[in-house]
């Protein structure tokens, strides 16, 4: 009977009969599994992936194509900014210019995220303010911007052509991190170049005491194509330095990249002055200010990307 006591006691002896112990089974393991305690189940991301997230620089394009959802977010953010800031935008842009600027902002936001988009907005704000400096003096001397200082579509692309090209290339080659870093440097350098040129020109026209032609070093009236002044040159250099420092703080470039952008801006703005004093005079119909600006910002972006590539950082 299974319920009967297994141990029997006899007189004179303590003979005990016990049931045999059940043999323990070894733990079942899959083929090739290492010996040792079974790992605990966890929903946390692997350490390698967490480390990758921590090391990912701010503002860098995440590898992968821009999906419909991401594109919708980009369009919503950019359109909201333009609707809220329409009054400010209309003070510095014509109606058609605003539409072109909207496209430029969309492309830059899609490629370089919010940090890059902030740089586009910062250029517009600083450039517009520089245009308004010394307005009365410029009007009296006939050097104030045409169209009451409002930028036309040609002016928009004279400022943002190189940046848009870098943004489109970054979207096309989103999987190449090294190339995107170089393109992002060109993006920052193009706007740093244009802001430097705008500030140098506007400060020079308003406060330049001695304005000389860059080719002959002879004094010429303020506002002359190809003319430079000490006040404008230093103001433009300071503007590119501040802008590049902002780009560094926003994670778009590293300190070396910021310095490269300042140097590239200085080279490109002097190239613009050289073109203004030579070829632009003879071919004014073809080389108008907007075309020369496109050449200048493209040169600034190319010089910055070339230096960055040569440094290998």
PDB file of C-alpha atoms in Angstrom:
ATOM      1  CA  UNK A   1       0.000   0.000   0.000  1.00  0.00           C
ATOM      2  CA  UNK A   2       1.594   3.348  -1.039  1.00  0.00           C
ATOM      3  CA  UNK A   3       0.288   4.988   2.101  1.00  0.00           C
ATOM      4  CA  UNK A   4       2.047   2.487   4.399  1.00  0.00           C
ATOM      5  CA  UNK A   5       5.097   3.747   6.251  1.00  0.00           C
ATOM      6  CA  UNK A   6       8.242   2.832   4.334  1.00  0.00           C
ATOM      7  CA  UNK A   7      10.436   2.384   7.413  1.00  0.00           C
ATOM      8  CA  UNK A   8       9.920  -0.796   9.510  1.00  0.00           C
ATOM      9  CA  UNK A   9      11.263  -1.016  13.029  1.00  0.00           C
ATOM     10  CA  UNK A  10      12.199  -4.431  14.521  1.00  0.00           C
ATOM     11  CA  UNK A  11      12.946  -5.266  18.068  1.00  0.00           C
ATOM     12  CA  UNK A  12      16.616  -4.992  18.907  1.00  0.00           C
ATOM     13  CA  UNK A  13      17.521  -3.188  15.758  1.00  0.00           C
ATOM     14  CA  UNK A  14      16.642   0.045  13.972  1.00  0.00           C
ATOM     15  CA  UNK A  15      16.501  -1.283  10.455  1.00  0.00           C
ATOM     16  CA  UNK A  16      14.996   1.459   8.190  1.00  0.00           C
ATOM     17  CA  UNK A  17      14.007   0.975   4.608  1.00  0.00           C
ATOM     18  CA  UNK A  18      13.849   4.112   2.496  1.00  0.00           C
ATOM     19  CA  UNK A  19      12.521   4.763  -0.983  1.00  0.00           C
ATOM     20  CA  UNK A  20      15.215   5.493  -3.552  1.00  0.00           C
ATOM     21  CA  UNK A  21      15.720   9.214  -4.272  1.00  0.00           C
ATOM     22  CA  UNK A  22      14.550  10.472  -7.683  1.00  0.00           C
ATOM     23  CA  UNK A  23      17.440  11.143 -10.002  1.00  0.00           C
ATOM     24  CA  UNK A  24      17.740  14.826 -10.914  1.00  0.00           C
ATOM     25  CA  UNK A  25      17.511  15.726 -14.586  1.00  0.00           C
ATOM     26  CA  UNK A  26      20.161  17.953 -16.130  1.00  0.00           C
ATOM     27  CA  UNK A  27      18.825  21.299 -17.457  1.00  0.00           C
ATOM     28  CA  UNK A  28      17.789  21.237 -21.096  1.00  0.00           C
ATOM     29  CA  UNK A  29      20.000  23.496 -23.196  1.00  0.00           C
ATOM     30  CA  UNK A  30      19.921  24.290 -26.865  1.00  0.00           C
ATOM     31  CA  UNK A  31      22.696  23.000 -29.036  1.00  0.00           C
ATOM     32  CA  UNK A  32      25.797  25.161 -28.857  1.00  0.00           C
ATOM     33  CA  UNK A  33      24.587  27.179 -25.838  1.00  0.00           C
ATOM     34  CA  UNK A  34      27.399  28.087 -23.413  1.00  0.00           C
ATOM     35  CA  UNK A  35      27.419  26.606 -19.942  1.00  0.00           C
ATOM     36  CA  UNK A  36      26.482  28.806 -17.025  1.00  0.00           C
ATOM     37  CA  UNK A  37      23.437  30.468 -15.519  1.00  0.00           C
ATOM     38  CA  UNK A  38      20.590  31.292 -17.847  1.00  0.00           C
ATOM     39  CA  UNK A  39      20.489  35.026 -18.716  1.00  0.00           C
ATOM     40  CA  UNK A  40      17.560  37.026 -17.432  1.00  0.00           C
ATOM     41  CA  UNK A  41      15.033  38.331 -19.904  1.00  0.00           C
ATOM     42  CA  UNK A  42      15.262  42.112 -20.353  1.00  0.00           C
ATOM     43  CA  UNK A  43      13.410  44.600 -22.547  1.00  0.00           C
ATOM     44  CA  UNK A  44      16.235  47.144 -22.360  1.00  0.00           C
ATOM     45  CA  UNK A  45      18.280  47.925 -25.466  1.00  0.00           C
ATOM     46  CA  UNK A  46      21.654  46.153 -25.792  1.00  0.00           C
ATOM     47  CA  UNK A  47      24.612  48.043 -24.277  1.00  0.00           C
ATOM     48  CA  UNK A  48      26.194  48.510 -27.714  1.00  0.00           C
ATOM     49  CA  UNK A  49      23.068  50.190 -29.040  1.00  0.00           C
ATOM     50  CA  UNK A  50      22.802  52.439 -25.979  1.00  0.00           C
ATOM     51  CA  UNK A  51      26.434  53.478 -26.411  1.00  0.00           C
ATOM     52  CA  UNK A  52      25.758  54.261 -30.071  1.00  0.00           C
ATOM     53  CA  UNK A  53      22.839  56.500 -29.088  1.00  0.00           C
ATOM     54  CA  UNK A  54      24.950  58.384 -26.550  1.00  0.00           C
ATOM     55  CA  UNK A  55      27.762  58.949 -29.060  1.00  0.00           C
ATOM     56  CA  UNK A  56      25.493  60.113 -31.897  1.00  0.00           C
ATOM     57  CA  UNK A  57      26.173  63.848 -32.429  1.00  0.00           C
ATOM     58  CA  UNK A  58      23.277  66.264 -32.261  1.00  0.00           C
ATOM     59  CA  UNK A  59      21.745  67.421 -35.494  1.00  0.00           C
ATOM     60  CA  UNK A  60      23.183  64.626 -37.615  1.00  0.00           C
ATOM     61  CA  UNK A  61      20.984  63.004 -40.172  1.00  0.00           C
ATOM     62  CA  UNK A  62      19.831  59.565 -39.044  1.00  0.00           C
ATOM     63  CA  UNK A  63      20.656  56.945 -41.686  1.00  0.00           C
ATOM     64  CA  UNK A  64      17.605  55.890 -43.628  1.00  0.00           C
ATOM     65  CA  UNK A  65      15.322  57.301 -46.257  1.00  0.00           C
ATOM     66  CA  UNK A  66      12.954  60.126 -45.375  1.00  0.00           C
ATOM     67  CA  UNK A  67       9.594  58.410 -44.955  1.00  0.00           C
ATOM     68  CA  UNK A  68       6.136  59.849 -45.431  1.00  0.00           C
ATOM     69  CA  UNK A  69       5.702  60.373 -41.689  1.00  0.00           C
ATOM     70  CA  UNK A  70       9.000  62.249 -41.309  1.00  0.00           C
ATOM     71  CA  UNK A  71       8.265  64.334 -44.398  1.00  0.00           C
ATOM     72  CA  UNK A  72       4.882  65.236 -42.930  1.00  0.00           C
ATOM     73  CA  UNK A  73       6.572  66.438 -39.729  1.00  0.00           C
ATOM     74  CA  UNK A  74       9.035  68.529 -41.738  1.00  0.00           C
ATOM     75  CA  UNK A  75       6.277  70.175 -43.760  1.00  0.00           C
ATOM     76  CA  UNK A  76       4.185  70.836 -40.651  1.00  0.00           C
ATOM     77  CA  UNK A  77       7.056  72.416 -38.696  1.00  0.00           C
ATOM     78  CA  UNK A  78       8.276  74.607 -41.546  1.00  0.00           C
ATOM     79  CA  UNK A  79       4.778  75.727 -42.533  1.00  0.00           C
ATOM     80  CA  UNK A  80       3.920  76.567 -38.917  1.00  0.00           C
ATOM     81  CA  UNK A  81       7.034  78.711 -38.582  1.00  0.00           C
ATOM     82  CA  UNK A  82       6.208  80.568 -41.789  1.00  0.00           C
ATOM     83  CA  UNK A  83       2.601  81.166 -40.719  1.00  0.00           C
ATOM     84  CA  UNK A  84       3.565  82.448 -37.268  1.00  0.00           C
ATOM     85  CA  UNK A  85       6.430  84.579 -38.581  1.00  0.00           C
ATOM     86  CA  UNK A  86       4.788  85.779 -41.786  1.00  0.00           C
ATOM     87  CA  UNK A  87       4.771  89.408 -40.670  1.00  0.00           C
ATOM     88  CA  UNK A  88       8.502  89.364 -39.945  1.00  0.00           C
ATOM     89  CA  UNK A  89       9.236  87.447 -43.143  1.00  0.00           C
ATOM     90  CA  UNK A  90       7.269  89.921 -45.252  1.00  0.00           C
ATOM     91  CA  UNK A  91       9.431  92.762 -43.931  1.00  0.00           C
ATOM     92  CA  UNK A  92      12.527  91.241 -45.530  1.00  0.00           C
ATOM     93  CA  UNK A  93      11.121  89.141 -48.399  1.00  0.00           C
ATOM     94  CA  UNK A  94       8.753  89.718 -51.272  1.00  0.00           C
ATOM     95  CA  UNK A  95       5.661  87.510 -51.514  1.00  0.00           C
ATOM     96  CA  UNK A  96       7.227  85.255 -54.145  1.00  0.00           C
ATOM     97  CA  UNK A  97      10.491  85.314 -52.217  1.00  0.00           C
ATOM     98  CA  UNK A  98       8.678  83.902 -49.171  1.00  0.00           C
ATOM     99  CA  UNK A  99       7.475  80.936 -51.247  1.00  0.00           C
ATOM    100  CA  UNK A 100      11.026  80.215 -52.427  1.00  0.00           C
ATOM    101  CA  UNK A 101      12.338  80.599 -48.883  1.00  0.00           C
ATOM    102  CA  UNK A 102       9.708  78.084 -47.709  1.00  0.00           C
ATOM    103  CA  UNK A 103      11.121  75.475 -50.094  1.00  0.00           C
ATOM    104  CA  UNK A 104      14.659  76.261 -48.974  1.00  0.00           C
ATOM    105  CA  UNK A 105      13.660  75.877 -45.321  1.00  0.00           C
ATOM    106  CA  UNK A 106      11.907  72.566 -45.996  1.00  0.00           C
ATOM    107  CA  UNK A 107      14.955  71.040 -47.688  1.00  0.00           C
ATOM    108  CA  UNK A 108      17.368  72.221 -44.977  1.00  0.00           C
ATOM    109  CA  UNK A 109      15.095  71.013 -42.175  1.00  0.00           C
ATOM    110  CA  UNK A 110      14.714  67.592 -43.792  1.00  0.00           C
ATOM    111  CA  UNK A 111      18.475  67.169 -44.225  1.00  0.00           C
ATOM    112  CA  UNK A 112      19.953  68.819 -41.113  1.00  0.00           C
ATOM    113  CA  UNK A 113      17.073  68.657 -38.632  1.00  0.00           C
ATOM    114  CA  UNK A 114      15.964  71.416 -36.293  1.00  0.00           C
ATOM    115  CA  UNK A 115      19.519  72.550 -35.488  1.00  0.00           C
ATOM    116  CA  UNK A 116      20.275  73.220 -39.143  1.00  0.00           C
ATOM    117  CA  UNK A 117      16.896  74.887 -39.554  1.00  0.00           C
ATOM    118  CA  UNK A 118      17.718  77.261 -36.692  1.00  0.00           C
ATOM    119  CA  UNK A 119      20.835  78.319 -38.602  1.00  0.00           C
ATOM    120  CA  UNK A 120      18.742  79.157 -41.678  1.00  0.00           C
ATOM    121  CA  UNK A 121      16.412  81.285 -39.532  1.00  0.00           C
ATOM    122  CA  UNK A 122      19.381  82.923 -37.793  1.00  0.00           C
ATOM    123  CA  UNK A 123      20.867  83.922 -41.146  1.00  0.00           C
ATOM    124  CA  UNK A 124      17.598  85.532 -42.211  1.00  0.00           C
ATOM    125  CA  UNK A 125      17.251  87.474 -38.958  1.00  0.00           C
ATOM    126  CA  UNK A 126      20.864  88.707 -38.842  1.00  0.00           C
ATOM    127  CA  UNK A 127      20.945  89.481 -42.565  1.00  0.00           C
ATOM    128  CA  UNK A 128      17.711  91.473 -42.415  1.00  0.00           C
ATOM    129  CA  UNK A 129      18.896  93.464 -39.403  1.00  0.00           C
ATOM    130  CA  UNK A 130      22.191  94.257 -41.132  1.00  0.00           C
ATOM    131  CA  UNK A 131      20.285  95.546 -44.159  1.00  0.00           C
ATOM    132  CA  UNK A 132      18.374  98.008 -41.964  1.00  0.00           C
ATOM    133  CA  UNK A 133      21.529  99.457 -40.362  1.00  0.00           C
ATOM    134  CA  UNK A 134      22.187 103.042 -41.468  1.00  0.00           C
ATOM    135  CA  UNK A 135      19.099 103.080 -43.676  1.00  0.00           C
ATOM    136  CA  UNK A 136      18.870 106.894 -43.866  1.00  0.00           C
ATOM    137  CA  UNK A 137      22.511 107.248 -44.897  1.00  0.00           C
ATOM    138  CA  UNK A 138      22.153 104.580 -47.574  1.00  0.00           C
ATOM    139  CA  UNK A 139      18.987 106.134 -48.981  1.00  0.00           C
ATOM    140  CA  UNK A 140      20.648 109.557 -49.113  1.00  0.00           C
ATOM    141  CA  UNK A 141      23.671 108.128 -50.959  1.00  0.00           C
ATOM    142  CA  UNK A 142      21.598 105.841 -53.200  1.00  0.00           C
ATOM    143  CA  UNK A 143      23.155 102.630 -51.853  1.00  0.00           C
ATOM    144  CA  UNK A 144      20.092 101.177 -50.094  1.00  0.00           C
ATOM    145  CA  UNK A 145      18.914  97.765 -51.255  1.00  0.00           C
ATOM    146  CA  UNK A 146      16.543  97.754 -54.202  1.00  0.00           C
ATOM    147  CA  UNK A 147      12.872  96.855 -53.645  1.00  0.00           C
ATOM    148  CA  UNK A 148      12.924  98.577 -50.238  1.00  0.00           C
ATOM    149  CA  UNK A 149      15.378  95.994 -48.939  1.00  0.00           C
ATOM    150  CA  UNK A 150      13.000  93.085 -49.602  1.00  0.00           C
ATOM    151  CA  UNK A 151      14.669  89.987 -51.004  1.00  0.00           C
ATOM    152  CA  UNK A 152      13.362  88.599 -54.296  1.00  0.00           C
ATOM    153  CA  UNK A 153      13.482  84.899 -55.327  1.00  0.00           C
ATOM    154  CA  UNK A 154      16.796  85.610 -57.054  1.00  0.00           C
ATOM    155  CA  UNK A 155      18.133  86.997 -53.778  1.00  0.00           C
ATOM    156  CA  UNK A 156      16.868  83.933 -51.896  1.00  0.00           C
ATOM    157  CA  UNK A 157      18.853  81.618 -54.162  1.00  0.00           C
ATOM    158  CA  UNK A 158      21.762  84.024 -54.162  1.00  0.00           C
ATOM    159  CA  UNK A 159      21.873  83.322 -50.440  1.00  0.00           C
ATOM    160  CA  UNK A 160      20.723  79.696 -50.239  1.00  0.00           C
ATOM    161  CA  UNK A 161      21.707  77.935 -53.469  1.00  0.00           C
ATOM    162  CA  UNK A 162      24.808  76.242 -52.030  1.00  0.00           C
ATOM    163  CA  UNK A 163      23.015  75.347 -48.778  1.00  0.00           C
ATOM    164  CA  UNK A 164      20.164  73.736 -50.720  1.00  0.00           C
ATOM    165  CA  UNK A 165      22.654  71.787 -52.858  1.00  0.00           C
ATOM    166  CA  UNK A 166      24.409  70.477 -49.734  1.00  0.00           C
ATOM    167  CA  UNK A 167      21.049  69.555 -48.164  1.00  0.00           C
ATOM    168  CA  UNK A 168      19.838  67.663 -51.248  1.00  0.00           C
ATOM    169  CA  UNK A 169      23.160  65.806 -51.495  1.00  0.00           C
ATOM    170  CA  UNK A 170      22.949  64.888 -47.792  1.00  0.00           C
ATOM    171  CA  UNK A 171      19.458  63.466 -48.332  1.00  0.00           C
ATOM    172  CA  UNK A 172      20.628  61.513 -51.375  1.00  0.00           C
ATOM    173  CA  UNK A 173      23.680  60.038 -49.578  1.00  0.00           C
ATOM    174  CA  UNK A 174      22.174  59.751 -46.104  1.00  0.00           C
ATOM    175  CA  UNK A 175      23.950  56.456 -45.411  1.00  0.00           C
ATOM    176  CA  UNK A 176      27.475  57.894 -45.754  1.00  0.00           C
ATOM    177  CA  UNK A 177      28.262  59.519 -42.395  1.00  0.00           C
ATOM    178  CA  UNK A 178      31.645  60.919 -43.444  1.00  0.00           C
ATOM    179  CA  UNK A 179      30.222  62.532 -46.572  1.00  0.00           C
ATOM    180  CA  UNK A 180      27.290  64.007 -44.624  1.00  0.00           C
ATOM    181  CA  UNK A 181      29.736  65.589 -42.182  1.00  0.00           C
ATOM    182  CA  UNK A 182      31.559  67.296 -45.058  1.00  0.00           C
ATOM    183  CA  UNK A 183      28.283  68.410 -46.635  1.00  0.00           C
ATOM    184  CA  UNK A 184      27.104  69.822 -43.321  1.00  0.00           C
ATOM    185  CA  UNK A 185      30.320  71.855 -43.099  1.00  0.00           C
ATOM    186  CA  UNK A 186      29.654  73.209 -46.596  1.00  0.00           C
ATOM    187  CA  UNK A 187      26.092  74.060 -45.556  1.00  0.00           C
ATOM    188  CA  UNK A 188      27.292  76.122 -42.574  1.00  0.00           C
ATOM    189  CA  UNK A 189      30.102  77.744 -44.576  1.00  0.00           C
ATOM    190  CA  UNK A 190      27.731  78.890 -47.328  1.00  0.00           C
ATOM    191  CA  UNK A 191      25.525  80.823 -44.909  1.00  0.00           C
ATOM    192  CA  UNK A 192      28.534  82.086 -42.945  1.00  0.00           C
ATOM    193  CA  UNK A 193      29.952  83.409 -46.223  1.00  0.00           C
ATOM    194  CA  UNK A 194      26.748  85.158 -47.251  1.00  0.00           C
ATOM    195  CA  UNK A 195      26.185  86.660 -43.804  1.00  0.00           C
ATOM    196  CA  UNK A 196      29.782  87.903 -43.741  1.00  0.00           C
ATOM    197  CA  UNK A 197      29.327  89.515 -47.159  1.00  0.00           C
ATOM    198  CA  UNK A 198      25.998  91.112 -46.197  1.00  0.00           C
ATOM    199  CA  UNK A 199      27.293  92.536 -42.921  1.00  0.00           C
ATOM    200  CA  UNK A 200      30.551  93.762 -44.490  1.00  0.00           C
ATOM    201  CA  UNK A 201      28.677  95.451 -47.322  1.00  0.00           C
ATOM    202  CA  UNK A 202      25.969  97.050 -45.182  1.00  0.00           C
ATOM    203  CA  UNK A 203      28.338  98.270 -42.457  1.00  0.00           C
ATOM    204  CA  UNK A 204      30.793  99.523 -45.070  1.00  0.00           C
ATOM    205  CA  UNK A 205      28.076 101.485 -46.891  1.00  0.00           C
ATOM    206  CA  UNK A 206      26.839 103.028 -43.643  1.00  0.00           C
ATOM    207  CA  UNK A 207      30.011 103.593 -41.615  1.00  0.00           C
ATOM    208  CA  UNK A 208      33.001 102.987 -43.891  1.00  0.00           C
ATOM    209  CA  UNK A 209      35.339 105.999 -43.662  1.00  0.00           C
ATOM    210  CA  UNK A 210      37.732 104.970 -46.412  1.00  0.00           C
ATOM    211  CA  UNK A 211      36.509 102.675 -49.174  1.00  0.00           C
ATOM    212  CA  UNK A 212      39.052 101.336 -51.643  1.00  0.00           C
ATOM    213  CA  UNK A 213      38.861  99.168 -54.743  1.00  0.00           C
ATOM    214  CA  UNK A 214      40.319  95.747 -53.984  1.00  0.00           C
ATOM    215  CA  UNK A 215      42.288  95.573 -57.257  1.00  0.00           C
ATOM    216  CA  UNK A 216      43.898  99.028 -57.331  1.00  0.00           C
ATOM    217  CA  UNK A 217      43.608 100.023 -53.655  1.00  0.00           C
ATOM    218  CA  UNK A 218      42.432 103.467 -54.832  1.00  0.00           C
ATOM    219  CA  UNK A 219      39.654 105.294 -52.956  1.00  0.00           C
ATOM    220  CA  UNK A 220      36.178 104.901 -54.482  1.00  0.00           C
ATOM    221  CA  UNK A 221      32.664 105.926 -53.359  1.00  0.00           C
ATOM    222  CA  UNK A 222      30.883 103.721 -50.835  1.00  0.00           C
ATOM    223  CA  UNK A 223      28.697 101.090 -52.447  1.00  0.00           C
ATOM    224  CA  UNK A 224      30.964 100.613 -55.477  1.00  0.00           C
ATOM    225  CA  UNK A 225      31.159  97.004 -56.707  1.00  0.00           C
ATOM    226  CA  UNK A 226      34.479  95.515 -55.639  1.00  0.00           C
ATOM    227  CA  UNK A 227      35.058  98.116 -52.932  1.00  0.00           C
ATOM    228  CA  UNK A 228      36.133  97.194 -49.400  1.00  0.00           C
ATOM    229  CA  UNK A 229      36.523  99.120 -46.166  1.00  0.00           C
ATOM    230  CA  UNK A 230      38.283  98.380 -42.897  1.00  0.00           C
ATOM    231  CA  UNK A 231      35.066  98.741 -40.887  1.00  0.00           C
ATOM    232  CA  UNK A 232      33.115  96.454 -43.192  1.00  0.00           C
ATOM    233  CA  UNK A 233      35.862  93.833 -43.385  1.00  0.00           C
ATOM    234  CA  UNK A 234      36.133  93.473 -39.605  1.00  0.00           C
ATOM    235  CA  UNK A 235      32.346  93.469 -39.201  1.00  0.00           C
ATOM    236  CA  UNK A 236      32.010  90.709 -41.787  1.00  0.00           C
ATOM    237  CA  UNK A 237      34.749  88.649 -40.162  1.00  0.00           C
ATOM    238  CA  UNK A 238      33.051  88.999 -36.772  1.00  0.00           C
ATOM    239  CA  UNK A 239      29.685  88.005 -38.266  1.00  0.00           C
ATOM    240  CA  UNK A 240      31.064  84.791 -39.783  1.00  0.00           C
ATOM    241  CA  UNK A 241      32.817  83.944 -36.504  1.00  0.00           C
ATOM    242  CA  UNK A 242      29.650  84.404 -34.444  1.00  0.00           C
ATOM    243  CA  UNK A 243      27.586  82.431 -36.933  1.00  0.00           C
ATOM    244  CA  UNK A 244      30.095  79.558 -37.053  1.00  0.00           C
ATOM    245  CA  UNK A 245      30.255  79.512 -33.245  1.00  0.00           C
ATOM    246  CA  UNK A 246      26.465  79.190 -33.172  1.00  0.00           C
ATOM    247  CA  UNK A 247      26.686  76.293 -35.628  1.00  0.00           C
ATOM    248  CA  UNK A 248      29.211  74.620 -33.321  1.00  0.00           C
ATOM    249  CA  UNK A 249      26.980  75.094 -30.274  1.00  0.00           C
ATOM    250  CA  UNK A 250      24.083  73.574 -32.217  1.00  0.00           C
ATOM    251  CA  UNK A 251      26.184  70.508 -33.040  1.00  0.00           C
ATOM    252  CA  UNK A 252      26.358  71.097 -36.793  1.00  0.00           C
ATOM    253  CA  UNK A 253      30.165  71.394 -36.848  1.00  0.00           C
ATOM    254  CA  UNK A 254      33.006  70.733 -34.445  1.00  0.00           C
ATOM    255  CA  UNK A 255      35.427  73.497 -33.336  1.00  0.00           C
ATOM    256  CA  UNK A 256      37.750  72.725 -36.244  1.00  0.00           C
ATOM    257  CA  UNK A 257      34.818  72.886 -38.644  1.00  0.00           C
ATOM    258  CA  UNK A 258      33.755  76.245 -37.225  1.00  0.00           C
ATOM    259  CA  UNK A 259      37.244  77.673 -37.782  1.00  0.00           C
ATOM    260  CA  UNK A 260      37.270  76.239 -41.308  1.00  0.00           C
ATOM    261  CA  UNK A 261      33.947  77.989 -42.056  1.00  0.00           C
ATOM    262  CA  UNK A 262      35.342  81.361 -40.924  1.00  0.00           C
ATOM    263  CA  UNK A 263      38.418  80.973 -43.127  1.00  0.00           C
ATOM    264  CA  UNK A 264      36.331  79.849 -46.105  1.00  0.00           C
ATOM    265  CA  UNK A 265      33.989  82.822 -45.664  1.00  0.00           C
ATOM    266  CA  UNK A 266      36.914  85.248 -45.661  1.00  0.00           C
ATOM    267  CA  UNK A 267      38.366  83.752 -48.855  1.00  0.00           C
ATOM    268  CA  UNK A 268      35.000  83.681 -50.654  1.00  0.00           C
ATOM    269  CA  UNK A 269      33.971  87.242 -49.751  1.00  0.00           C
ATOM    270  CA  UNK A 270      37.259  88.588 -51.073  1.00  0.00           C
ATOM    271  CA  UNK A 271      36.713  86.557 -54.234  1.00  0.00           C
ATOM    272  CA  UNK A 272      33.321  88.279 -54.576  1.00  0.00           C
ATOM    273  CA  UNK A 273      34.966  91.692 -54.244  1.00  0.00           C
ATOM    274  CA  UNK A 274      37.507  90.705 -56.886  1.00  0.00           C
ATOM    275  CA  UNK A 275      34.757  89.631 -59.283  1.00  0.00           C
ATOM    276  CA  UNK A 276      32.887  92.865 -58.608  1.00  0.00           C
ATOM    277  CA  UNK A 277      35.935  94.954 -59.468  1.00  0.00           C
ATOM    278  CA  UNK A 278      36.778  93.063 -62.661  1.00  0.00           C
ATOM    279  CA  UNK A 279      34.433  90.741 -64.556  1.00  0.00           C
ATOM    280  CA  UNK A 280      31.184  92.121 -63.175  1.00  0.00           C
ATOM    281  CA  UNK A 281      31.946  95.539 -64.639  1.00  0.00           C
ATOM    282  CA  UNK A 282      32.396  94.158 -68.139  1.00  0.00           C
ATOM    283  CA  UNK A 283      29.659  91.520 -68.021  1.00  0.00           C
ATOM    284  CA  UNK A 284      27.066  93.175 -65.810  1.00  0.00           C
ATOM    285  CA  UNK A 285      24.142  91.676 -67.721  1.00  0.00           C
ATOM    286  CA  UNK A 286      25.284  88.125 -67.024  1.00  0.00           C
ATOM    287  CA  UNK A 287      27.159  88.615 -63.776  1.00  0.00           C
ATOM    288  CA  UNK A 288      24.558  90.518 -61.795  1.00  0.00           C
ATOM    289  CA  UNK A 289      24.710  90.639 -58.004  1.00  0.00           C
ATOM    290  CA  UNK A 290      22.638  87.476 -57.537  1.00  0.00           C
ATOM    291  CA  UNK A 291      24.817  85.417 -59.884  1.00  0.00           C
ATOM    292  CA  UNK A 292      27.977  86.703 -58.219  1.00  0.00           C
ATOM    293  CA  UNK A 293      26.465  85.806 -54.839  1.00  0.00           C
ATOM    294  CA  UNK A 294      25.789  82.251 -56.010  1.00  0.00           C
ATOM    295  CA  UNK A 295      29.420  81.969 -57.138  1.00  0.00           C
ATOM    296  CA  UNK A 296      30.587  83.390 -53.808  1.00  0.00           C
ATOM    297  CA  UNK A 297      28.567  81.093 -51.517  1.00  0.00           C
ATOM    298  CA  UNK A 298      29.395  78.072 -53.681  1.00  0.00           C
ATOM    299  CA  UNK A 299      33.083  78.968 -53.402  1.00  0.00           C
ATOM    300  CA  UNK A 300      32.750  79.317 -49.626  1.00  0.00           C
ATOM    301  CA  UNK A 301      31.101  75.907 -49.346  1.00  0.00           C
ATOM    302  CA  UNK A 302      33.649  74.290 -51.694  1.00  0.00           C
ATOM    303  CA  UNK A 303      36.643  75.765 -49.852  1.00  0.00           C
ATOM    304  CA  UNK A 304      35.277  74.632 -46.483  1.00  0.00           C
ATOM    305  CA  UNK A 305      34.524  71.116 -47.708  1.00  0.00           C
ATOM    306  CA  UNK A 306      37.934  70.890 -49.360  1.00  0.00           C
ATOM    307  CA  UNK A 307      39.749  71.898 -46.186  1.00  0.00           C
ATOM    308  CA  UNK A 308      37.612  69.569 -44.096  1.00  0.00           C
ATOM    309  CA  UNK A 309      38.343  66.692 -46.457  1.00  0.00           C
ATOM    310  CA  UNK A 310      42.073  67.480 -46.442  1.00  0.00           C
ATOM    311  CA  UNK A 311      42.145  67.544 -42.637  1.00  0.00           C
ATOM    312  CA  UNK A 312      40.336  64.219 -42.558  1.00  0.00           C
ATOM    313  CA  UNK A 313      38.270  65.224 -39.528  1.00  0.00           C
TER     314      UNK A 313
END
